[in-house]
Amino acid sequence: MINALKDELSLYNLLRQIFLKEPSKYLIHDMNKIELTSGNQENSETKGPGEDMAGYGLRFMVEAIRKNENNLNEWIEDLAIEYARLFIGPQNPPAVPYASFYLSESHSLMTDETIDVRKQYLEAGMAVKELYSIPDDHIGIELEFIYYLTQKTIELFEQEQRDEAARLFEIRGNFLSNHMAQWVPLFVERILNSTGEDFYKGAAYMLRGAVEL
Amino acid sequence: MQVSRRVFLKYAGALSGLAALNKTGLVSLKHLSPAEAEAMQTSMGKYEVKYTADAMCPAECGMEMWVKDGKIAKIYGNKAVPMNDGIACAKGASGQQLVYSPYRLKYPMIRVGERGSGKFKRVTWDEAIDHIGLKLTDIKKKYGAESVIMDCGDVTDRDQYYRLFFAYGTPNTTEHGAICDVPRRHGPRLMVGGKRWEPDIMRPQLVRQSDGSLKKDYTYKSKLIVYNGWNPFVATRIFYENRGTVGAKVENGCKVVVIDPSYSNTATAADMWLAPRAGTDGDLFGAMLRYILENDNQNDPNKKYIDWSFKKYSTGWDDFEAAFKSWWGKKDPINGLSYFSLDWTADRTGLSKAQIEELSHLFGITKPAALVWGMQSPGHHYNGYCASIIGVALNVITGNFDAPGGVIDCELVKADKGGSATGKQFKKKKVKRNIDGKEVEGEVEHLHMDLFGSKYPAAWDDAVADYPNAFKEGVDVRYGPFRGHHYPIKAYILRTGNTVLTGSAPWKWKDAILAKDAKGNYKLELNVFIDTLNLESALYADVILPEASYAERQSLSDIYPSHQVIYNRDAVIKPLHECKKPTDIMNMLAKKLNELGDSDLKAADFWEKYKSEEDFVNEMLAPAPGRVNVGTPLPYPKYPEGYKLIGTPDSLEKGEVTIDNAKKVVKGKSVTVEWLRNNHGVAIWPMSWRRYKKHNADEPNKAFPNTSTKLIEFKFDWKDGGKRYGGYKSYNEKIEKAGGEVPLGLKEIGFTKFPETFFWFETKWNPHTNPEYKKYAKDYPFQLICGRVHHSMSGTQMIPWLGEIKTEGTWQPMNKEFEADVPEAMPMGDEPMKSMKKKFKANTYSVGSIWMNTDDAKKLGLKSGDLAVVENPLKKSTKGKVFVSGGIRPGIIKIGFATGGRFSPGMGPAYKSKDYTPSHNDLVDPDVLSPIMGFPGYADMIVKVKKA
């Protein structure tokens, strides 16, 4: 079980990096080193996501990197522009990356739903660094929260502090299924409907898979 | 503990090998210590009340915001502020929708595609400031600091930007007033040194009682209010006019007259609605003045129109009257009639002689009364200056100026603020320029593109609508010490404005911003957009800086009350996302410029001086209230009449002051942000009336108004005893020193200098009054006017609950059916929430519309909802749906200002309807810039209409 959690740790770690900000050269060059296993040589577009949505998404992203291997630096710039267009603006970003946009009646930011997220962070002894400025329920921050809980659970488990590990693990499970699973599919759908960039399509699939694990 | 997973990750192994994932530190979250966690736990859910000033619209009402968990939870009106007396309207109450909009600007961005392509990437503040700093440094070295324009745009809180750019060395800073209502303000500024004339209906007023105490007085005194082209029920810059107009009617039997070609919301409360042709305000005012002068009879109580005591408090009336009367003997080429006669006015305005006579008599005989003229008209006409000057004369000679229940110049009586924080002192810096091989010295302010430029040297509010020409052709300095100096405009920094859409004609602005030199580089080398919202102008920016919203920054209300009132705009919450406060932006840029070697930007003037925005605002507050102790009842009987008052209301009340008899100043304890916070956010000093008159004698106090003689001036340039006086004096001196060279604006109307007293010229594109345009009358039978829909302008477009509400005939539920993604209602159990497409039925959501008269529409075969094309003689056109009603004069078309054709996403629903909503600005003639101050003739146009 702990091995499974360790695998997930990498998954959430990658996802938080992808959704918190534009991909760095370092990350893309690194991801380019991922070897696609022989069983999955077919083009991902012809093969549906199937059950392993996260894996499918990862393959999508890696293939996108491979396609742009010859002009990676230019393409990384394109990714930054696409990240801004999708998630930031200045013109209406099609995939607003905050939970409250999807969950609140007003479709705005910093709603009661955001404060609920803040309370769950607090329950795990955590808070947003830029409290009151950056909405707590940004997708990247929520992913970082899951990443942190996963890491902490493993650590506590290995230190034989099983009760605390179990408590954090429960917070994690609740946060994933009662909160993230409620809005992330809507967010993912918006990304898929509005981007032509395979890297972000892949990221969207991977995110969906990660939330539905 | 169990991990249940449907599918094991096939690539988990591959991922764990990534070096990038070895970075395990937290980026956005932090651990709390147990004490921190507990503190946060206990503070959650608690309310804190903050007093602040609104900026959802220019009314800037006093607000009370309740903050919980770092966010605005509730918004109320602040009962302590007399501007709104506790009221929060729908706009004010919708503040959270702007502050917490998912579509506001969040991060600094730099353009990566061509201007207008909409391609941007996020950058850090350091990168953005670097980019701007390097460009500004380079521009200053190559072309001079004057090549940079800082346009502080729409709302308030702009002093930091003024300071920064004055210190940088450019005098070319401006604000939205330049494209708001300049001709309307002209008469007051010229004749009393003020700006806005509004009826005395702000209630409550704090009034000194005969026993020495102060009392909040709610009594209305007005008996007649005439609103000409002014629609305070919709365009709420002066918020108290909403309730005050109704209050005066109901509680004091005040009559209300509305003069407007359209049946405006304000007209619905009027006893008399007059609908003249557009652009004939001055004609009607002139007729009223002539009627009053011809029919005044001091011995007949029914014709005692004039209160001749005004002559004691003014100068130059005889000259003004003679110049005005000289027109009576002239025949107007358009109709062969004597100027300002009833026949002449009826012919030009389309009103009946009886209506004109009734209005003139009613205004002459009813006291107290207020004649008020508006932003759209005469503010938006080429010859609005004339109307504004006659308007001042009408109020003054009838004894209504600053009378209880009369009309008040709010600019003259509002509290002073800004002071040295604004940085005007930097404009006095000596600079040298090389002109035709000769080194010339002058002051920074002598480089001003308008005040010393070749076109509008009296443009004291700046000629923003002329900027596109300046971007392309540069500036010719023709007056002052730098005469002969030519410089290009290389940088345009726009903050909280949207000039590309509304600065005159959008196509002209786009053309100028996109213009390139022979090498293919943009002529305008730097275009920066600073705002909380994304507007059309941002599409053309090179750098976008996200500014803290009005609830996230500290400043002061910018309002027009009837006596000195000032209130805090408190920073209610922390700036969201990566938005920054004006003070921080100022300091960052100043520091960067300094690092790049610009010694004009000093630590002691910026980042070391202003450690916080509160430091800056305290300096702004230092001169408050800064008005003289004048009027009846005397505000402070214990202090000498005519002395300037400075300090908090309580220190002045308690006598905790020093009196400087040499300078005639009474100084108490300075008003500070802290003082305001402790006093419901607001400082209020006492009201008085007839502030031009000694409180206990019928003679002028020579301390008010703010003119060269401290009297009301009907002359604008004259000599007396070897000295020269008047509001146009300095501009004529410039012309004389330049060998009589006539500026472009004056040339257009055949003047050789600024007039010495009453003057008259015709407006543009009006075939009913200007013979030049008669030839267009048949093919372009409609006059086009515009009006505001304040709840759906740039700053409020994105708020659905405001946008949906219809307004007059210019904002109607005429949407096409549209589909939008809407999340389904919260599902039960564990089912994830799904999004669903929802259809919004046609005609359920308000959009910009074209308002026209029923008979006109019938003749054209149009009915409400039909799509029509509106075209002008310049062959520019716009498309929109018509709204047909009897509530508009035949021959008039009205379109809301900036309601349609919104071409940038980011504007919420308005963008979706851009293809079938009209853009009034597309039809504006950008070459019609009014001759005195270069203001666009927004409402001077004729059009034809046909079914699309």
Short mmCIF file of N, CA, C and O in Angstrom, two decimals, chain A residues 1 4 7-8 13 16-17 20-22 26 30 40 51-52 55 58-59 77 81 83 88-93 102 107-110 112 115 118 122 125-129 131-133 144 147-148 157 169 182 186 212, chain B residues 1-3 5-8 10-12 15 18-21 23-32 41 44 69-71 100 102-103 109 112 118 120-122 534 539 574-577 823 831-835 905-906:
data_model
loop_
_atom_site.label_atom_id
_atom_site.label_comp_id
_atom_site.label_asym_id
_atom_site.label_seq_id
_atom_site.Cartn_x
_atom_site.Cartn_y
_atom_site.Cartn_z
N MET A 1 0.81 -1.20 0.00
CA MET A 1 0.00 0.00 0.00
C MET A 1 0.86 1.26 0.00
O MET A 1 0.59 2.20 -0.73
N ALA A 4 2.17 1.95 -3.31
CA ALA A 4 1.17 2.57 -4.16
C ALA A 4 1.11 4.07 -3.89
O ALA A 4 1.05 4.89 -4.80
N ASP A 7 3.93 5.87 -5.49
CA ASP A 7 3.70 6.12 -6.92
C ASP A 7 2.83 7.36 -7.10
O ASP A 7 3.08 8.19 -7.96
N GLU A 8 1.81 7.43 -6.28
CA GLU A 8 0.90 8.57 -6.40
C GLU A 8 1.58 9.89 -6.05
O GLU A 8 1.24 10.93 -6.59
N ASN A 13 2.92 15.26 -7.51
CA ASN A 13 4.02 16.21 -7.56
C ASN A 13 4.15 16.79 -8.97
O ASN A 13 4.31 18.00 -9.16
N ARG A 16 1.01 19.11 -9.68
CA ARG A 16 1.01 20.44 -9.04
C ARG A 16 1.95 21.36 -9.79
O ARG A 16 1.68 22.54 -9.97
N GLN A 17 3.08 20.78 -10.26
CA GLN A 17 4.02 21.64 -11.00
C GLN A 17 3.42 22.13 -12.32
O GLN A 17 3.63 23.26 -12.71
N LEU A 20 0.44 24.71 -11.29
CA LEU A 20 0.76 25.93 -10.53
C LEU A 20 1.32 27.02 -11.43
O LEU A 20 1.08 28.19 -11.23
N LYS A 21 2.11 26.60 -12.39
CA LYS A 21 2.68 27.64 -13.27
C LYS A 21 3.08 27.06 -14.62
O LYS A 21 2.96 25.86 -14.85
N GLU A 22 3.54 27.93 -15.50
CA GLU A 22 3.96 27.52 -16.82
C GLU A 22 5.11 26.52 -16.67
O GLU A 22 5.95 26.67 -15.78
N TYR A 26 13.39 23.01 -17.52
CA TYR A 26 13.91 21.89 -16.74
C TYR A 26 12.91 20.74 -16.72
O TYR A 26 13.24 19.58 -16.99
N ASP A 30 13.24 17.21 -18.75
CA ASP A 30 13.23 16.04 -17.88
C ASP A 30 12.15 15.05 -18.32
O ASP A 30 12.38 13.84 -18.42
N ASN A 40 2.75 0.25 -25.19
CA ASN A 40 1.93 1.42 -25.44
C ASN A 40 2.49 2.26 -26.58
O ASN A 40 2.53 3.47 -26.52
N GLU A 51 -9.12 2.81 -18.91
CA GLU A 51 -9.29 2.96 -17.46
C GLU A 51 -8.16 3.75 -16.83
O GLU A 51 -8.34 4.41 -15.83
N ASP A 52 -6.97 3.65 -17.45
CA ASP A 52 -5.83 4.36 -16.86
C ASP A 52 -5.73 5.76 -17.44
O ASP A 52 -4.88 6.05 -18.27
N GLY A 55 -2.34 7.56 -16.80
CA GLY A 55 -1.28 7.06 -17.66
C GLY A 55 -1.47 7.55 -19.08
O GLY A 55 -0.51 7.96 -19.77
N LEU A 58 -0.40 11.09 -19.31
CA LEU A 58 1.06 11.23 -19.29
C LEU A 58 1.63 10.92 -20.67
O LEU A 58 2.49 11.64 -21.18
N ARG A 59 1.12 9.87 -21.29
CA ARG A 59 1.60 9.48 -22.61
C ARG A 59 1.34 10.61 -23.62
O ARG A 59 2.16 10.95 -24.44
N GLU A 77 7.87 28.26 -24.88
CA GLU A 77 7.30 29.62 -24.90
C GLU A 77 5.82 29.55 -25.32
O GLU A 77 4.96 30.20 -24.71
N ILE A 81 2.35 30.71 -23.27
CA ILE A 81 1.26 31.53 -23.81
C ILE A 81 -0.07 30.79 -23.66
O ILE A 81 -1.08 31.38 -23.29
N TYR A 83 -0.74 28.46 -21.47
CA TYR A 83 -1.09 28.42 -20.03
C TYR A 83 -1.82 29.71 -19.65
O TYR A 83 -2.86 29.68 -19.00
N ILE A 88 -5.21 32.08 -17.11
CA ILE A 88 -4.95 33.40 -16.49
C ILE A 88 -5.69 34.53 -17.19
O ILE A 88 -6.38 35.33 -16.57
N GLY A 89 -5.57 34.64 -18.47
CA GLY A 89 -6.13 35.77 -19.19
C GLY A 89 -5.04 36.43 -19.99
O GLY A 89 -4.09 35.75 -20.37
N PRO A 90 -5.09 37.72 -20.30
CA PRO A 90 -5.98 38.72 -19.72
C PRO A 90 -7.44 38.62 -20.17
O PRO A 90 -8.32 39.09 -19.49
N GLN A 91 -7.66 38.01 -21.36
CA GLN A 91 -9.05 37.87 -21.78
C GLN A 91 -9.64 36.63 -21.14
O GLN A 91 -8.92 35.67 -20.91
N ASN A 92 -10.95 36.65 -20.91
CA ASN A 92 -11.63 35.54 -20.22
C ASN A 92 -10.92 34.19 -20.36
O ASN A 92 -11.00 33.56 -21.41
N PRO A 93 -10.23 33.73 -19.34
CA PRO A 93 -9.62 32.40 -19.47
C PRO A 93 -10.73 31.33 -19.55
O PRO A 93 -11.64 31.33 -18.73
N TYR A 102 -16.71 26.79 -10.02
CA TYR A 102 -17.58 25.69 -10.43
C TYR A 102 -18.61 25.33 -9.36
O TYR A 102 -19.69 24.86 -9.66
N HIS A 107 -20.41 31.80 -9.19
CA HIS A 107 -19.30 31.55 -10.11
C HIS A 107 -18.18 32.57 -9.93
O HIS A 107 -17.60 33.06 -10.88
N SER A 108 -17.95 32.91 -8.70
CA SER A 108 -16.89 33.88 -8.45
C SER A 108 -15.81 33.24 -7.58
O SER A 108 -15.84 32.05 -7.32
N LEU A 109 -14.86 34.08 -7.15
CA LEU A 109 -13.73 33.57 -6.37
C LEU A 109 -13.90 33.94 -4.90
O LEU A 109 -14.66 34.85 -4.56
N MET A 110 -13.17 33.26 -4.06
CA MET A 110 -13.19 33.54 -2.61
C MET A 110 -14.61 33.41 -2.03
O MET A 110 -15.05 34.25 -1.26
N ASP A 112 -17.74 30.97 -0.09
CA ASP A 112 -17.78 30.09 1.09
C ASP A 112 -17.10 28.76 0.80
O ASP A 112 -16.48 28.16 1.68
N ILE A 115 -13.54 29.11 1.48
CA ILE A 115 -13.26 29.10 2.92
C ILE A 115 -13.33 27.66 3.46
O ILE A 115 -12.55 27.29 4.35
N ARG A 118 -10.08 26.25 2.84
CA ARG A 118 -9.13 26.77 3.82
C ARG A 118 -9.24 26.00 5.14
O ARG A 118 -8.23 25.67 5.76
N LEU A 122 -6.43 23.81 7.15
CA LEU A 122 -6.15 24.11 8.55
C LEU A 122 -6.23 22.84 9.41
O LEU A 122 -5.42 22.64 10.33
N GLY A 125 -3.17 21.36 9.49
CA GLY A 125 -2.09 22.23 9.99
C GLY A 125 -1.42 23.06 8.91
O GLY A 125 -0.27 23.46 9.03
N MET A 126 -2.16 23.30 7.83
CA MET A 126 -1.58 23.99 6.68
C MET A 126 -2.37 25.26 6.36
O MET A 126 -3.54 25.38 6.72
N ALA A 127 -1.71 26.17 5.66
CA ALA A 127 -2.40 27.35 5.15
C ALA A 127 -1.69 27.82 3.88
O ALA A 127 -0.51 27.51 3.67
N VAL A 128 -2.42 28.58 3.08
CA VAL A 128 -1.83 29.15 1.87
C VAL A 128 -0.81 30.21 2.28
O VAL A 128 -1.06 30.99 3.19
N LYS A 129 0.36 30.21 1.60
CA LYS A 129 1.39 31.18 1.97
C LYS A 129 0.88 32.60 1.81
O LYS A 129 1.08 33.44 2.66
N LEU A 131 -1.98 34.00 2.12
CA LEU A 131 -3.35 33.93 2.62
C LEU A 131 -4.09 35.24 2.35
O LEU A 131 -3.51 36.32 2.53
N TYR A 132 -5.33 35.14 1.93
CA TYR A 132 -6.22 36.28 1.61
C TYR A 132 -5.91 36.93 0.26
O TYR A 132 -6.67 37.77 -0.20
N SER A 133 -4.77 36.57 -0.35
CA SER A 133 -4.50 37.13 -1.67
C SER A 133 -4.75 36.09 -2.76
O SER A 133 -5.45 36.34 -3.71
N GLU A 144 -1.16 20.52 -4.58
CA GLU A 144 -0.03 20.53 -3.65
C GLU A 144 -0.44 19.99 -2.29
O GLU A 144 0.33 19.32 -1.61
N TYR A 147 -0.53 16.32 -2.57
CA TYR A 147 0.86 15.89 -2.64
C TYR A 147 1.48 15.88 -1.24
O TYR A 147 2.09 14.91 -0.80
N TYR A 148 1.23 16.96 -0.51
CA TYR A 148 1.78 17.08 0.84
C TYR A 148 1.22 15.96 1.75
O TYR A 148 1.95 15.31 2.50
N PHE A 157 3.68 6.94 8.39
CA PHE A 157 3.49 5.50 8.39
C PHE A 157 4.82 4.80 8.62
O PHE A 157 4.93 3.89 9.43
N PHE A 169 -4.52 10.59 6.09
CA PHE A 169 -4.96 9.82 4.93
C PHE A 169 -6.48 9.98 4.72
O PHE A 169 -6.97 10.05 3.60
N GLN A 182 -15.65 16.82 -7.23
CA GLN A 182 -16.88 17.56 -7.55
C GLN A 182 -16.66 18.60 -8.64
O GLN A 182 -17.58 18.97 -9.34
N LEU A 186 -15.29 19.06 -14.30
CA LEU A 186 -15.81 20.21 -15.05
C LEU A 186 -14.67 21.06 -15.60
O LEU A 186 -14.71 21.54 -16.72
N GLU A 212 -9.67 10.79 -9.86
CA GLU A 212 -10.62 9.67 -9.80
C GLU A 212 -9.96 8.37 -9.40
O GLU A 212 -10.60 7.33 -9.43
N MET B 1 -6.12 0.94 7.24
CA MET B 1 -5.92 1.90 6.15
C MET B 1 -5.77 1.15 4.84
O MET B 1 -4.92 0.28 4.71
N GLN B 2 -6.64 1.50 3.90
CA GLN B 2 -6.58 0.78 2.64
C GLN B 2 -6.49 1.73 1.47
O GLN B 2 -7.10 2.80 1.49
N VAL B 3 -5.73 1.36 0.49
CA VAL B 3 -5.68 2.15 -0.73
C VAL B 3 -6.47 1.40 -1.78
O VAL B 3 -6.13 0.28 -2.14
N ARG B 5 -7.68 1.34 -5.50
CA ARG B 5 -7.47 2.00 -6.79
C ARG B 5 -7.94 1.08 -7.90
O ARG B 5 -7.70 -0.12 -7.87
N ARG B 6 -8.60 1.70 -8.87
CA ARG B 6 -9.15 0.87 -9.94
C ARG B 6 -8.04 0.37 -10.86
O ARG B 6 -8.00 -0.74 -11.27
N VAL B 7 -7.14 1.23 -11.15
CA VAL B 7 -6.08 0.85 -12.09
C VAL B 7 -4.74 1.28 -11.53
O VAL B 7 -4.61 2.39 -11.02
N PHE B 8 -3.81 0.43 -11.62
CA PHE B 8 -2.49 0.82 -11.16
C PHE B 8 -1.81 1.67 -12.23
O PHE B 8 -1.96 1.44 -13.42
N LYS B 10 0.53 2.83 -14.80
CA LYS B 10 1.53 2.13 -15.60
C LYS B 10 2.85 2.91 -15.66
O LYS B 10 3.90 2.37 -15.90
N TYR B 11 2.73 4.19 -15.49
CA TYR B 11 3.91 5.01 -15.70
C TYR B 11 4.53 5.51 -14.41
O TYR B 11 5.42 6.35 -14.44
N ALA B 12 4.03 4.98 -13.33
CA ALA B 12 4.51 5.49 -12.06
C ALA B 12 6.03 5.35 -11.95
O ALA B 12 6.72 6.26 -11.48
N LEU B 15 7.82 8.03 -13.80
CA LEU B 15 7.74 9.32 -13.13
C LEU B 15 8.73 9.43 -11.98
O LEU B 15 9.37 10.46 -11.79
N LEU B 18 12.07 11.00 -12.45
CA LEU B 18 12.27 12.37 -12.92
C LEU B 18 12.98 13.23 -11.89
O LEU B 18 12.53 13.34 -10.75
N ALA B 19 14.04 13.87 -12.34
CA ALA B 19 14.79 14.74 -11.42
C ALA B 19 13.93 15.93 -10.99
O ALA B 19 14.02 16.39 -9.85
N ALA B 20 13.08 16.39 -11.92
CA ALA B 20 12.25 17.57 -11.60
C ALA B 20 11.36 17.30 -10.40
O ALA B 20 10.96 18.21 -9.68
N LEU B 21 11.05 16.02 -10.20
CA LEU B 21 10.16 15.70 -9.09
C LEU B 21 10.91 15.53 -7.78
O LEU B 21 10.32 15.27 -6.74
N LYS B 23 12.29 17.92 -6.49
CA LYS B 23 12.02 19.16 -5.76
C LYS B 23 10.76 18.93 -4.95
O LYS B 23 9.67 18.85 -5.50
N THR B 24 10.93 18.81 -3.69
CA THR B 24 9.77 18.41 -2.90
C THR B 24 9.22 19.54 -2.04
O THR B 24 8.24 19.37 -1.35
N GLY B 25 9.88 20.70 -2.07
CA GLY B 25 9.43 21.79 -1.21
C GLY B 25 8.04 22.29 -1.61
O GLY B 25 7.61 22.14 -2.75
N LEU B 26 7.36 22.86 -0.63
CA LEU B 26 6.04 23.39 -0.91
C LEU B 26 6.17 24.76 -1.56
O LEU B 26 6.99 25.58 -1.15
N VAL B 27 5.34 24.99 -2.57
CA VAL B 27 5.39 26.24 -3.32
C VAL B 27 4.34 27.23 -2.79
O VAL B 27 4.62 28.40 -2.58
N SER B 28 3.15 26.73 -2.57
CA SER B 28 2.05 27.63 -2.24
C SER B 28 1.51 27.46 -0.82
O SER B 28 0.80 28.32 -0.33
N LEU B 29 1.82 26.34 -0.22
CA LEU B 29 1.30 26.08 1.13
C LEU B 29 2.41 26.18 2.15
O LEU B 29 3.58 26.02 1.81
N LYS B 30 2.03 26.43 3.39
CA LYS B 30 3.03 26.42 4.45
C LYS B 30 2.47 25.70 5.68
O LYS B 30 1.24 25.63 5.86
N HIS B 31 3.39 25.19 6.49
CA HIS B 31 2.99 24.58 7.77
C HIS B 31 2.70 25.68 8.76
O HIS B 31 3.40 26.69 8.79
N LEU B 32 1.70 25.48 9.57
CA LEU B 32 1.44 26.43 10.65
C LEU B 32 1.94 25.82 11.94
O LEU B 32 1.82 24.61 12.14
N GLN B 41 -7.72 29.55 13.67
CA GLN B 41 -9.00 28.88 13.99
C GLN B 41 -9.94 29.83 14.72
O GLN B 41 -11.11 29.94 14.38
N MET B 44 -11.35 32.86 12.64
CA MET B 44 -12.24 32.58 11.51
C MET B 44 -13.70 32.82 11.90
O MET B 44 -14.12 32.56 13.01
N ASP B 69 -12.95 36.43 7.38
CA ASP B 69 -11.98 35.51 6.80
C ASP B 69 -11.22 36.16 5.63
O ASP B 69 -10.97 35.53 4.60
N GLY B 70 -10.93 37.43 5.78
CA GLY B 70 -10.13 38.12 4.77
C GLY B 70 -10.89 38.47 3.51
O GLY B 70 -10.31 38.93 2.53
N LYS B 71 -12.20 38.24 3.51
CA LYS B 71 -12.95 38.58 2.32
C LYS B 71 -14.15 39.47 2.66
O LYS B 71 -14.65 39.46 3.79
N TYR B 100 -14.18 39.83 -6.81
CA TYR B 100 -13.98 38.38 -6.86
C TYR B 100 -14.30 37.78 -8.23
O TYR B 100 -14.58 36.60 -8.35
N PRO B 102 -13.74 36.07 -11.62
CA PRO B 102 -12.67 35.19 -12.12
C PRO B 102 -11.96 35.80 -13.32
O PRO B 102 -10.94 35.30 -13.74
N TYR B 103 -12.53 36.87 -13.87
CA TYR B 103 -11.97 37.43 -15.10
C TYR B 103 -11.19 38.72 -14.89
O TYR B 103 -10.86 39.41 -15.83
N MET B 109 1.58 40.89 -17.24
CA MET B 109 1.67 40.12 -18.49
C MET B 109 2.41 40.96 -19.53
O MET B 109 2.35 42.18 -19.53
N VAL B 112 3.13 38.93 -26.49
CA VAL B 112 4.07 38.14 -27.28
C VAL B 112 3.72 38.16 -28.76
O VAL B 112 4.58 37.93 -29.60
N GLY B 118 -3.88 39.75 -28.95
CA GLY B 118 -4.37 39.17 -27.71
C GLY B 118 -3.47 38.10 -27.11
O GLY B 118 -3.86 37.39 -26.20
N PHE B 120 -0.52 36.99 -24.84
CA PHE B 120 0.28 37.48 -23.72
C PHE B 120 0.85 36.31 -22.95
O PHE B 120 0.32 35.21 -22.99
N LYS B 121 1.96 36.56 -22.24
CA LYS B 121 2.39 35.56 -21.27
C LYS B 121 2.58 36.22 -19.91
O LYS B 121 2.81 37.43 -19.82
N ARG B 122 2.46 35.39 -18.89
CA ARG B 122 2.63 35.90 -17.53
C ARG B 122 4.11 36.16 -17.27
O ARG B 122 4.97 35.37 -17.69
N ASN B 534 -9.88 43.72 -17.40
CA ASN B 534 -9.39 43.65 -18.76
C ASN B 534 -10.36 44.38 -19.67
O ASN B 534 -11.53 44.04 -19.73
N LEU B 539 -5.90 44.96 -25.10
CA LEU B 539 -5.55 44.16 -26.27
C LEU B 539 -4.35 44.74 -27.01
O LEU B 539 -3.61 44.02 -27.66
N LYS B 574 -6.77 42.54 1.55
CA LYS B 574 -5.45 42.51 0.90
C LYS B 574 -5.63 42.43 -0.61
O LYS B 574 -6.62 41.86 -1.08
N PRO B 575 -4.70 42.97 -1.39
CA PRO B 575 -4.83 42.83 -2.84
C PRO B 575 -4.90 41.36 -3.24
O PRO B 575 -4.10 40.55 -2.75
N LEU B 576 -5.83 41.03 -4.09
CA LEU B 576 -5.96 39.65 -4.53
C LEU B 576 -4.93 39.34 -5.61
O LEU B 576 -4.44 40.23 -6.29
N HIS B 577 -4.67 38.03 -5.76
CA HIS B 577 -3.75 37.54 -6.79
C HIS B 577 -2.41 38.28 -6.65
O HIS B 577 -1.96 38.47 -5.53
N PRO B 823 -23.14 24.98 -14.46
CA PRO B 823 -23.08 23.77 -13.64
C PRO B 823 -24.49 23.43 -13.14
O PRO B 823 -25.28 24.34 -12.86
N GLU B 831 -22.46 11.56 -6.40
CA GLU B 831 -22.41 11.87 -7.83
C GLU B 831 -21.60 13.15 -8.06
O GLU B 831 -21.84 14.17 -7.41
N PRO B 832 -20.67 13.13 -8.98
CA PRO B 832 -19.96 14.38 -9.26
C PRO B 832 -20.88 15.38 -9.96
O PRO B 832 -21.81 14.98 -10.66
N MET B 833 -20.57 16.63 -9.73
CA MET B 833 -21.39 17.66 -10.36
C MET B 833 -21.08 17.70 -11.86
O MET B 833 -19.96 17.57 -12.29
N LYS B 834 -22.14 17.86 -12.64
CA LYS B 834 -21.93 17.93 -14.10
C LYS B 834 -22.22 19.34 -14.58
O LYS B 834 -23.03 20.04 -13.99
N SER B 835 -21.59 19.67 -15.68
CA SER B 835 -21.98 20.96 -16.27
C SER B 835 -23.05 20.69 -17.30
O SER B 835 -23.17 19.60 -17.84
N PRO B 905 -12.88 39.93 -25.49
CA PRO B 905 -13.38 39.01 -24.47
C PRO B 905 -12.87 39.48 -23.11
O PRO B 905 -11.83 40.12 -23.05
N GLY B 906 -13.55 39.12 -22.09
CA GLY B 906 -13.15 39.62 -20.78
C GLY B 906 -14.21 40.56 -20.28
O GLY B 906 -14.17 41.02 -19.15
#
